[in-house]
CSV table of C-alpha atoms and ligand atoms in Angstrom, one decimal:
chain,number,residue,atom,x,y,z
A,1,MET,CA,-0.1,0.0,0.1
A,2,ALA,CA,1.3,3.3,-1.1
A,3,SER,CA,2.4,5.5,2.1
A,4,THR,CA,-0.1,8.3,3.0
A,5,ALA,CA,2.6,10.3,5.0
A,6,GLY,CA,2.6,14.0,4.0
A,7,LYS,CA,-0.4,13.9,2.1
A,8,VAL,CA,-4.1,14.6,2.8
A,9,ILE,CA,-6.1,11.8,4.0
A,10,LYS,CA,-9.9,11.3,3.0
A,11,CYS,CA,-11.8,9.7,5.4
A,12,LYS,CA,-15.3,9.3,7.3
A,13,ALA,CA,-15.7,11.4,10.3
A,14,ALA,CA,-19.0,11.8,12.4
A,15,VAL,CA,-19.6,15.5,12.1
A,16,ALA,CA,-21.7,17.5,14.7
A,17,TRP,CA,-23.0,20.5,12.6
A,18,GLU,CA,-25.2,21.9,15.2
A,19,ALA,CA,-25.6,21.3,19.1
A,20,GLY,CA,-27.8,18.4,20.2
A,21,LYS,CA,-28.3,17.3,16.5
A,22,PRO,CA,-27.3,13.7,15.5
A,23,LEU,CA,-23.8,13.5,14.2
A,24,VAL,CA,-23.6,13.0,10.4
A,25,MET,CA,-21.0,10.7,8.4
A,26,GLU,CA,-19.1,13.0,6.1
A,27,GLU,CA,-16.0,12.5,4.1
A,28,VAL,CA,-13.3,14.8,5.7
A,29,GLU,CA,-9.7,15.9,4.7
A,30,VAL,CA,-7.4,15.5,7.1
A,31,ALA,CA,-4.4,17.5,6.8
A,32,PRO,CA,-0.7,15.9,7.6
A,33,PRO,CA,0.5,16.4,10.9
A,34,GLN,CA,2.7,19.4,11.3
A,35,ALA,CA,5.8,19.8,13.9
A,36,MET,CA,5.3,18.1,17.0
A,37,GLU,CA,2.0,16.2,15.7
A,38,VAL,CA,1.0,12.7,15.1
A,39,ARG,CA,-1.6,11.3,12.6
A,40,ILE,CA,-3.2,8.5,14.4
A,41,LYS,CA,-5.7,5.7,12.6
A,42,ILE,CA,-8.6,5.4,15.3
A,43,LEU,CA,-9.5,1.7,15.4
A,44,PHE,CA,-12.0,1.9,18.5
A,45,THR,CA,-13.5,5.0,20.2
A,46,SER,CA,-15.9,5.3,22.9
A,47,LEU,CA,-18.2,7.9,24.5
A,48,CYS,CA,-17.4,9.9,27.4
A,49,HIS,CA,-20.4,12.0,29.1
A,50,THR,CA,-18.0,15.0,28.6
A,51,ASP,CA,-18.7,14.6,24.7
A,52,VAL,CA,-22.5,14.7,25.3
A,53,TYR,CA,-22.2,17.8,27.3
A,54,PHE,CA,-20.1,19.5,24.6
A,55,TRP,CA,-22.5,18.2,21.8
A,56,GLU,CA,-25.8,19.4,23.7
A,57,ALA,CA,-24.0,22.8,24.4
A,58,LYS,CA,-26.8,23.4,26.9
A,59,GLY,CA,-24.1,24.3,30.0
A,60,GLN,CA,-21.1,24.6,27.5
A,61,THR,CA,-19.8,27.1,25.0
A,62,PRO,CA,-21.1,25.8,21.5
A,63,VAL,CA,-18.5,25.4,18.9
A,64,PHE,CA,-19.7,23.9,15.7
A,65,PRO,CA,-19.3,22.3,13.5
A,66,ARG,CA,-16.8,19.9,15.4
A,67,ILE,CA,-15.6,16.4,15.8
A,68,PHE,CA,-16.2,14.8,19.1
A,69,GLY,CA,-14.7,12.0,20.7
A,70,HIS,CA,-11.7,11.7,23.4
A,71,GLU,CA,-11.6,8.2,24.5
A,72,ALA,CA,-10.1,5.9,22.0
A,73,GLY,CA,-7.5,3.7,20.9
A,74,GLY,CA,-5.4,3.7,17.5
A,75,ILE,CA,-2.1,3.3,15.5
A,76,VAL,CA,0.0,5.8,14.5
A,77,GLU,CA,0.0,6.8,10.8
A,78,SER,CA,2.8,9.1,10.2
A,79,VAL,CA,4.4,11.8,12.4
A,80,GLY,CA,5.2,15.5,12.1
A,81,GLU,CA,8.7,17.1,12.0
A,82,GLY,CA,10.5,17.0,15.5
A,83,VAL,CA,8.5,14.0,16.8
A,84,THR,CA,11.3,11.4,17.9
A,85,GLU,CA,9.3,9.4,20.6
A,86,LEU,CA,6.7,7.8,18.3
A,87,ALA,CA,6.7,6.2,14.6
A,88,PRO,CA,4.3,4.8,12.3
A,89,GLY,CA,3.0,1.6,13.7
A,90,ASP,CA,3.1,2.4,17.4
A,91,HIS,CA,-0.1,1.6,19.3
A,92,VAL,CA,-1.1,4.5,21.3
A,93,LEU,CA,-4.0,6.1,23.2
A,94,PRO,CA,-4.9,10.0,23.0
A,95,VAL,CA,-5.7,11.7,25.6
A,96,PHE,CA,-7.4,15.0,25.8
A,97,THR,CA,-4.9,16.6,28.4
A,98,GLY,CA,-1.4,16.5,27.8
A,99,GLU,CA,2.3,16.3,28.8
A,100,CYS,CA,4.7,18.4,27.2
A,101,LYS,CA,7.5,17.2,29.6
A,102,ASP,CA,9.1,20.5,29.8
A,103,CYS,CA,7.0,22.8,32.2
A,104,ALA,CA,6.8,23.6,35.9
A,105,HIS,CA,3.5,21.1,36.0
A,106,CYS,CA,5.2,18.3,34.0
A,107,LYS,CA,8.3,18.6,36.3
A,108,SER,CA,5.9,18.6,39.3
A,109,GLU,CA,5.2,15.3,40.7
A,110,GLU,CA,2.0,16.7,42.3
A,111,SER,CA,0.5,18.0,38.9
A,112,ASN,CA,-0.7,16.8,35.5
A,113,MET,CA,-1.9,20.4,34.7
A,114,CYS,CA,0.7,20.9,31.8
A,115,THR,CA,1.1,24.5,31.2
A,116,LEU,CA,1.1,24.1,27.0
A,117,LEU,CA,-1.2,21.3,26.8
A,118,ARG,CA,-3.8,21.3,29.7
A,119,ILE,CA,-7.5,20.6,28.7
A,120,ASN,CA,-9.0,23.1,26.9
A,121,THR,CA,-12.8,22.6,26.0
A,122,ASP,CA,-13.1,25.6,23.7
A,123,ARG,CA,-10.4,25.6,21.6
A,124,GLY,CA,-11.4,24.0,18.1
A,125,VAL,CA,-7.7,24.4,16.6
A,126,MET,CA,-4.3,22.7,17.1
A,127,ILE,CA,-2.0,25.0,19.3
A,128,GLY,CA,0.9,25.1,17.1
A,129,ASP,CA,-0.6,27.3,14.0
A,130,GLY,CA,-4.2,27.9,15.6
A,131,GLN,CA,-5.5,26.1,12.5
A,132,SER,CA,-7.8,22.8,12.2
A,133,ARG,CA,-6.3,19.9,10.5
A,134,PHE,CA,-10.0,18.8,9.3
A,135,SER,CA,-11.9,20.4,6.3
A,136,ILE,CA,-14.8,19.5,3.9
A,137,ASN,CA,-14.7,21.0,1.0
A,138,GLY,CA,-11.9,23.8,2.1
A,139,LYS,CA,-14.1,24.4,5.2
A,140,PRO,CA,-12.4,23.8,8.6
A,141,ILE,CA,-14.3,21.6,11.0
A,142,TYR,CA,-12.9,22.1,14.5
A,143,HIS,CA,-11.4,19.7,16.8
A,144,PHE,CA,-12.4,18.9,20.2
A,145,VAL,CA,-10.1,18.9,23.5
A,146,GLY,CA,-7.2,18.2,21.0
A,147,THR,CA,-8.2,14.7,20.3
A,148,SER,CA,-11.4,14.2,17.8
A,149,THR,CA,-11.3,10.8,17.8
A,150,PHE,CA,-14.8,10.2,15.9
A,151,SER,CA,-13.1,10.1,12.7
A,152,GLU,CA,-11.0,7.6,11.1
A,153,TYR,CA,-7.9,9.7,11.2
A,154,THR,CA,-7.1,12.6,13.5
A,155,VAL,CA,-4.4,14.9,14.2
A,156,VAL,CA,-3.0,15.2,17.6
A,157,HIS,CA,-0.2,17.0,19.5
A,158,VAL,CA,2.5,14.2,20.3
A,159,GLY,CA,2.4,15.6,24.2
A,160,CYS,CA,-1.3,14.2,24.4
A,161,VAL,CA,-0.5,10.4,22.9
A,162,ALA,CA,0.5,7.7,25.3
A,163,LYS,CA,2.3,5.1,23.6
A,164,ILE,CA,1.4,1.7,24.9
A,165,ASN,CA,2.1,-2.1,24.7
A,166,PRO,CA,1.3,-3.1,21.3
A,167,ASN,CA,-0.1,-6.6,22.5
A,168,ALA,CA,-3.0,-4.6,24.7
A,169,PRO,CA,-6.2,-5.3,22.6
A,170,LEU,CA,-7.3,-1.5,21.7
A,171,ASP,CA,-11.2,-2.5,21.9
A,172,LYS,CA,-10.8,-2.8,25.7
A,173,VAL,CA,-8.0,-0.3,26.5
A,174,CYS,CA,-9.5,2.6,24.7
A,175,VAL,CA,-11.4,3.2,27.5
A,176,LEU,CA,-8.1,3.9,29.7
A,177,SER,CA,-7.8,6.9,27.5
A,178,CYS,CA,-10.2,8.9,29.3
A,179,GLY,CA,-13.2,7.7,31.9
A,180,ILE,CA,-11.4,4.4,33.8
A,181,SER,CA,-8.3,5.9,34.3
A,182,THR,CA,-9.8,9.3,35.7
A,183,GLY,CA,-12.1,7.7,38.0
A,184,LEU,CA,-9.2,5.1,39.1
A,185,GLY,CA,-6.6,8.0,39.3
A,186,ALA,CA,-9.2,10.0,41.3
A,187,THR,CA,-9.3,7.5,44.1
A,188,LEU,CA,-5.8,6.0,44.1
A,189,ASN,CA,-4.0,9.1,43.4
A,190,VAL,CA,-6.0,12.0,44.9
A,191,ALA,CA,-8.3,10.9,47.1
A,192,LYS,CA,-6.1,8.1,48.7
A,193,PRO,CA,-8.6,6.3,51.2
A,194,PRO,CA,-7.0,4.7,53.8
A,195,ARG,CA,-7.5,0.7,54.3
A,196,GLY,CA,-10.6,0.1,56.1
A,197,SER,CA,-11.9,3.6,55.5
A,198,THR,CA,-15.6,4.3,54.1
A,199,VAL,CA,-15.9,6.0,50.7
A,200,ALA,CA,-18.8,7.4,48.9
A,201,VAL,CA,-19.0,7.7,45.3
A,202,PHE,CA,-21.5,10.1,43.5
A,203,GLY,CA,-22.6,9.0,40.2
A,204,LEU,CA,-22.1,5.2,39.4
A,205,GLY,CA,-21.2,5.7,35.3
A,206,ALA,CA,-17.9,4.5,34.1
A,207,VAL,CA,-16.0,7.2,35.9
A,208,GLY,CA,-17.8,6.4,39.3
A,209,LEU,CA,-17.7,3.0,39.1
A,210,ALA,CA,-14.0,3.0,38.1
A,211,ALA,CA,-13.6,5.1,41.4
A,212,ALA,CA,-15.2,2.5,43.4
A,213,GLU,CA,-13.0,0.1,41.9
A,214,GLY,CA,-10.1,2.2,42.9
A,215,ALA,CA,-11.4,2.1,46.5
A,216,LYS,CA,-11.7,-1.6,46.3
A,217,MET,CA,-8.0,-1.8,45.4
A,218,ALA,CA,-7.2,0.7,48.3
A,219,GLY,CA,-9.0,-1.5,50.9
A,220,ALA,CA,-12.0,0.7,51.8
A,221,SER,CA,-14.2,-1.5,53.5
A,222,ARG,CA,-17.6,0.4,53.1
A,223,ILE,CA,-18.3,1.9,49.6
A,224,ILE,CA,-21.2,3.7,49.2
A,225,GLY,CA,-22.9,4.5,45.8
A,226,VAL,CA,-25.1,7.2,45.4
A,227,ASP,CA,-27.1,7.6,42.0
A,228,LEU,CA,-30.4,8.9,41.1
A,229,ASN,CA,-30.9,5.8,38.3
A,230,PRO,CA,-31.8,2.6,40.4
A,231,ARG,CA,-30.6,0.6,37.6
A,232,ARG,CA,-26.9,1.5,38.2
A,233,PHE,CA,-27.1,-0.3,42.0
A,234,VAL,CA,-27.4,-3.8,40.1
A,235,GLU,CA,-24.3,-3.1,37.9
A,236,ALA,CA,-22.5,-1.3,40.6
A,237,LYS,CA,-22.2,-4.7,42.9
A,238,LYS,CA,-19.7,-5.7,40.4
A,239,PHE,CA,-17.4,-2.9,41.0
A,240,GLY,CA,-17.2,-3.3,45.1
A,241,VAL,CA,-20.0,-1.1,45.6
A,242,THR,CA,-21.2,-2.3,49.1
A,243,GLU,CA,-24.3,0.0,49.7
A,244,PHE,CA,-26.4,2.2,47.7
A,245,VAL,CA,-28.2,5.7,48.4
A,246,ASN,CA,-30.7,7.0,45.9
A,247,PRO,CA,-31.2,10.6,46.9
A,248,SER,CA,-34.7,10.8,45.6
A,249,ASP,CA,-35.7,8.2,47.9
A,250,PHE,CA,-34.9,11.0,50.9
A,251,ASP,CA,-36.8,14.3,51.6
A,252,LYS,CA,-33.5,15.7,53.4
A,253,PRO,CA,-30.4,16.5,52.0
A,254,ILE,CA,-28.4,13.5,51.0
A,255,GLN,CA,-25.2,14.7,53.0
A,256,GLU,CA,-27.4,14.3,56.2
A,257,VAL,CA,-28.4,10.8,55.4
A,258,LEU,CA,-24.8,9.7,54.5
A,259,THR,CA,-23.7,11.6,57.9
A,260,GLU,CA,-25.9,9.1,60.0
A,261,MET,CA,-25.1,6.1,58.0
A,262,THR,CA,-21.5,6.8,58.7
A,263,ASP,CA,-21.7,8.3,62.4
A,264,GLY,CA,-20.4,11.5,61.7
A,265,GLY,CA,-19.4,11.6,58.0
A,266,VAL,CA,-17.6,9.4,55.1
A,267,ASP,CA,-13.6,9.3,55.1
A,268,ARG,CA,-13.6,10.2,51.3
A,269,SER,CA,-16.0,11.3,48.7
A,270,ILE,CA,-15.5,11.2,45.1
A,271,GLU,CA,-18.0,13.1,43.0
A,272,CYS,CA,-18.4,11.9,39.2
A,273,THR,CA,-21.9,13.4,38.3
A,274,GLY,CA,-21.2,16.8,36.9
A,275,ASN,CA,-24.1,18.0,39.0
A,276,ILE,CA,-23.3,21.3,41.2
A,277,ASN,CA,-25.7,20.1,44.2
A,278,ALA,CA,-24.2,16.7,44.1
A,279,MET,CA,-20.6,18.3,44.1
A,280,ILE,CA,-21.7,20.3,47.2
A,281,SER,CA,-23.2,17.2,48.7
A,282,ALA,CA,-20.2,15.5,48.2
A,283,PHE,CA,-18.1,17.8,50.0
A,284,GLU,CA,-20.6,18.1,53.1
A,285,CYS,CA,-20.8,14.7,53.6
A,286,VAL,CA,-17.1,14.0,54.4
A,287,HIS,CA,-16.3,13.4,58.1
A,288,ASP,CA,-14.8,16.7,60.0
A,289,GLY,CA,-11.1,16.5,60.9
A,290,TRP,CA,-10.0,14.2,58.3
A,291,GLY,CA,-12.4,14.1,55.5
A,292,VAL,CA,-11.3,14.5,51.9
A,293,ALA,CA,-13.9,14.9,49.0
A,294,VAL,CA,-12.6,15.2,45.2
A,295,LEU,CA,-14.6,16.6,42.4
A,296,VAL,CA,-14.4,14.7,38.9
A,297,GLY,CA,-17.7,15.7,37.1
A,298,VAL,CA,-17.5,18.5,34.5
A,299,PRO,CA,-19.5,21.1,35.7
A,300,HIS,CA,-22.0,23.6,33.9
A,301,LYS,CA,-20.0,26.7,33.1
A,302,ASP,CA,-21.9,28.7,35.3
A,303,ALA,CA,-22.0,26.6,38.0
A,304,VAL,CA,-21.1,28.1,41.7
A,305,PHE,CA,-19.9,25.9,44.4
A,306,LYS,CA,-21.6,27.4,47.7
A,307,THR,CA,-20.9,25.9,51.1
A,308,HIS,CA,-20.4,27.4,54.6
A,309,PRO,CA,-16.8,28.2,55.3
A,310,MET,CA,-17.0,26.7,58.6
A,311,ASN,CA,-17.2,23.1,56.6
A,312,LEU,CA,-13.6,23.7,55.6
A,313,LEU,CA,-12.5,25.2,58.9
A,314,ASN,CA,-13.8,22.0,60.6
A,315,GLU,CA,-11.0,20.2,58.6
A,316,ARG,CA,-12.3,19.0,55.2
A,317,THR,CA,-10.7,19.0,52.6
A,318,LEU,CA,-11.9,19.9,49.1
A,319,LYS,CA,-10.1,18.9,46.1
A,320,GLY,CA,-10.6,18.4,42.1
A,321,THR,CA,-8.8,16.5,39.4
A,322,PHE,CA,-9.0,16.2,35.8
A,323,PHE,CA,-7.6,13.0,34.3
A,324,GLY,CA,-7.2,11.4,37.9
A,325,ASN,CA,-3.8,13.4,38.2
A,326,TYR,CA,-2.4,10.4,35.7
A,327,LYS,CA,0.4,12.1,33.4
A,328,PRO,CA,-0.7,10.6,30.2
A,329,ARG,CA,2.8,9.9,28.8
A,330,SER,CA,4.5,8.9,31.5
A,331,ASP,CA,1.7,7.0,33.6
A,332,ILE,CA,-0.7,5.7,31.5
A,333,PRO,CA,1.5,3.0,29.6
A,334,ALA,CA,1.5,1.1,33.2
A,335,VAL,CA,-2.1,1.4,33.9
A,336,VAL,CA,-2.6,-0.5,30.6
A,337,GLU,CA,-0.2,-2.9,31.9
A,338,LYS,CA,-2.3,-3.1,35.0
A,339,TYR,CA,-4.9,-4.6,32.8
A,340,MET,CA,-2.4,-6.9,30.9
A,341,ASN,CA,-1.6,-8.1,34.2
A,342,LYS,CA,-5.3,-9.0,35.1
A,343,GLU,CA,-4.8,-6.5,38.3
A,344,LEU,CA,-7.7,-4.3,36.6
A,345,GLU,CA,-10.8,-5.4,34.6
A,346,LEU,CA,-11.8,-3.6,31.8
A,347,GLU,CA,-14.7,-5.6,30.0
A,348,LYS,CA,-17.2,-5.2,32.9
A,349,PHE,CA,-17.1,-1.3,31.8
A,350,ILE,CA,-17.9,-1.9,28.1
A,351,THR,CA,-21.8,-2.5,28.1
A,352,HIS,CA,-22.7,-2.0,24.3
A,353,GLU,CA,-20.5,-2.1,21.1
A,354,VAL,CA,-21.8,-0.2,18.0
A,355,PRO,CA,-20.3,0.1,14.3
A,356,PHE,CA,-19.2,3.6,13.6
A,357,SER,CA,-22.1,4.3,11.3
A,358,GLU,CA,-24.4,4.0,14.1
A,359,ILE,CA,-22.5,6.3,16.3
A,360,ASN,CA,-25.8,8.3,17.4
A,361,LYS,CA,-27.0,5.3,19.1
A,362,ALA,CA,-23.9,5.7,21.8
A,363,PHE,CA,-25.5,9.0,22.4
A,364,GLU,CA,-29.0,7.5,22.8
A,365,TYR,CA,-27.5,4.9,25.4
A,366,MET,CA,-25.9,7.4,27.4
A,367,LEU,CA,-28.8,10.0,27.7
A,368,LYS,CA,-31.3,7.1,28.6
A,369,GLY,CA,-28.7,5.9,31.4
A,370,ASP,CA,-28.5,2.5,30.0
A,371,SER,CA,-24.6,2.1,29.0
A,372,LEU,CA,-21.6,2.4,30.9
A,373,ARG,CA,-19.3,2.5,28.0
A,374,CYS,CA,-20.0,2.0,24.3
A,375,ILE,CA,-17.4,1.0,22.0
A,376,ILE,CA,-17.6,2.1,18.7
A,377,ARG,CA,-15.7,0.3,16.1
A,378,MET,CA,-14.5,2.4,13.1
A,379,GLN,CA,-13.7,-0.7,11.0
A,380,GLU,CA,-16.9,-2.1,9.5
A,381,GLU,CA,-16.7,-5.8,8.3
B,401,NAD,N1,-12.6,15.5,35.6
B,401,NAD,C1,-12.1,14.6,34.5
B,401,NAD,O1,-11.0,14.5,34.0
B,401,NAD,C2,-13.2,13.7,33.9
B,401,NAD,C3,-13.0,13.0,33.0
B,401,NAD,C4,-14.2,12.0,32.5
B,401,NAD,C5,-15.4,12.3,32.6
B,401,NAD,N2,-15.6,13.6,33.6
B,401,NAD,C6,-16.8,13.9,33.9
B,401,NAD,O2,-17.2,12.6,35.0
B,401,NAD,C7,-18.7,12.5,35.0
B,401,NAD,C8,-19.1,11.4,34.8
B,401,NAD,O3,-19.0,10.8,33.4
B,401,NAD,P1,-19.6,9.4,32.7
B,401,NAD,O4,-19.0,9.2,31.4
B,401,NAD,O5,-19.3,8.7,33.9
B,401,NAD,O6,-21.1,9.8,32.9
B,401,NAD,P2,-22.2,9.1,33.4
B,401,NAD,O7,-23.5,9.7,32.4
B,401,NAD,O8,-22.2,7.5,32.9
B,401,NAD,O9,-22.7,8.8,34.5
B,401,NAD,C9,-23.2,10.0,35.5
B,401,NAD,C10,-23.8,9.1,36.5
B,401,NAD,O10,-24.2,10.4,37.5
B,401,NAD,C11,-25.6,10.1,37.8
B,401,NAD,N3,-26.3,11.7,38.4
B,401,NAD,C12,-26.3,12.3,37.6
B,401,NAD,N4,-26.9,13.4,38.5
B,401,NAD,C13,-26.7,12.9,39.9
B,401,NAD,C14,-27.0,13.6,41.0
B,401,NAD,N5,-27.5,14.6,41.1
B,401,NAD,N6,-26.9,12.7,41.9
B,401,NAD,C15,-26.6,11.3,42.0
B,401,NAD,N7,-26.4,10.6,40.9
B,401,NAD,C16,-26.2,11.4,39.7
B,401,NAD,C17,-26.0,9.5,36.7
B,401,NAD,O11,-27.6,8.9,36.9
B,401,NAD,C18,-25.3,8.4,36.2
B,401,NAD,O12,-25.4,7.4,36.7
B,401,NAD,C19,-19.3,13.5,33.8
B,401,NAD,O13,-19.3,14.8,34.6
B,401,NAD,C20,-17.9,13.6,32.9
B,401,NAD,O14,-18.2,14.9,32.1
B,401,NAD,C21,-14.5,14.0,34.0
B,402,ZN,ZN1,-14.0,11.8,29.3
B,403,ZN,ZN1,4.0,20.5,30.4
């Protein structure tokens, strides 16, 4: 097969032309990767709730036409100038937040908030030249969080690409490119529950269930799942959740219910809903003196977190994280190895699978609360 390196590739992509309208399969032109960029052939992608928020654009800035998608696995097709760590044929996971390896954040052991490549949900172009690499008849189609994986080929900054074990099945490990790493890391890297502690998880989607899985690995003895969707409680048992609370079953604030259930509050709580009231409850339900709450859900753009300062003075800690504090290039290959060594199960997060042509079904499953992760297969048999 003739090399496509340096040439424009024409391929299929699912384009969001308008907020909330079904994606449309289009033939797009994908420009070659420029300096410090990589062009990736996507084999599998999946849908995360963050894609849905920005597609709906109800509480987020509308940027259209746009190619969504940020949880995926693929193979490097070609690399741009200056790229030395990746080569065509490498198996990779693109990540919505990057690691330049050079800034103060990348050099800090505590942060993954790279100055150059940290998540920017409103930018629809590449950082190198402020242009999009996607077009239809010369008209640009915008990127999403630097990944745009709902396309057979995409261009990503090298700092947002994790090179992984080529034997890892991409149809499974693609979920480590966002949701599962985020939830797992939120618990293991940020909340850090001590062995024997009580952990509350708000929102039992894939991110929250990965947080619960992390709590189980850390040796938490009680893991309390909080969700409005009672169907989630059946699935959650497989992820170590030991008790379930549905806020709609109570007429008092859920933080009061949790405080009573745990004799003063939970030791750790991890919020994975994106709902501002759940975020406040997740903070206010932690025990005074030592409790730590970690926010993971992506909030409405106008949301304001409101709590009495006394809740903080009483020695509660409030934190937040993107991507579970993992640095994509340095840390994600080892998370993939956890799956390879059977220390981490991914199959149970994958509830649905659709061919690329039926990508809109993945949105329906998530909006109805039916799916955890729906894998979208790019190559149709
Ligand atoms: N910080 C990060 O790096 C990062 C990464 C990935 C996803 N996210 C965010 O994490 C959240 C979860 O993503 P997901 O893909 O698992 O979504 P999901 O839709 O599969 O799961 C969310 C769950 O929260 C429940 N929920 C919603 N409102 C609630 C409330 N008020 N109280 C209790 N439960 C409630 C829903 O019923 C659902 O089960 C989203 O907000 C997403 O944008 C953040
Ligand atoms: Zn995501
Ligand atoms: Zn950096």
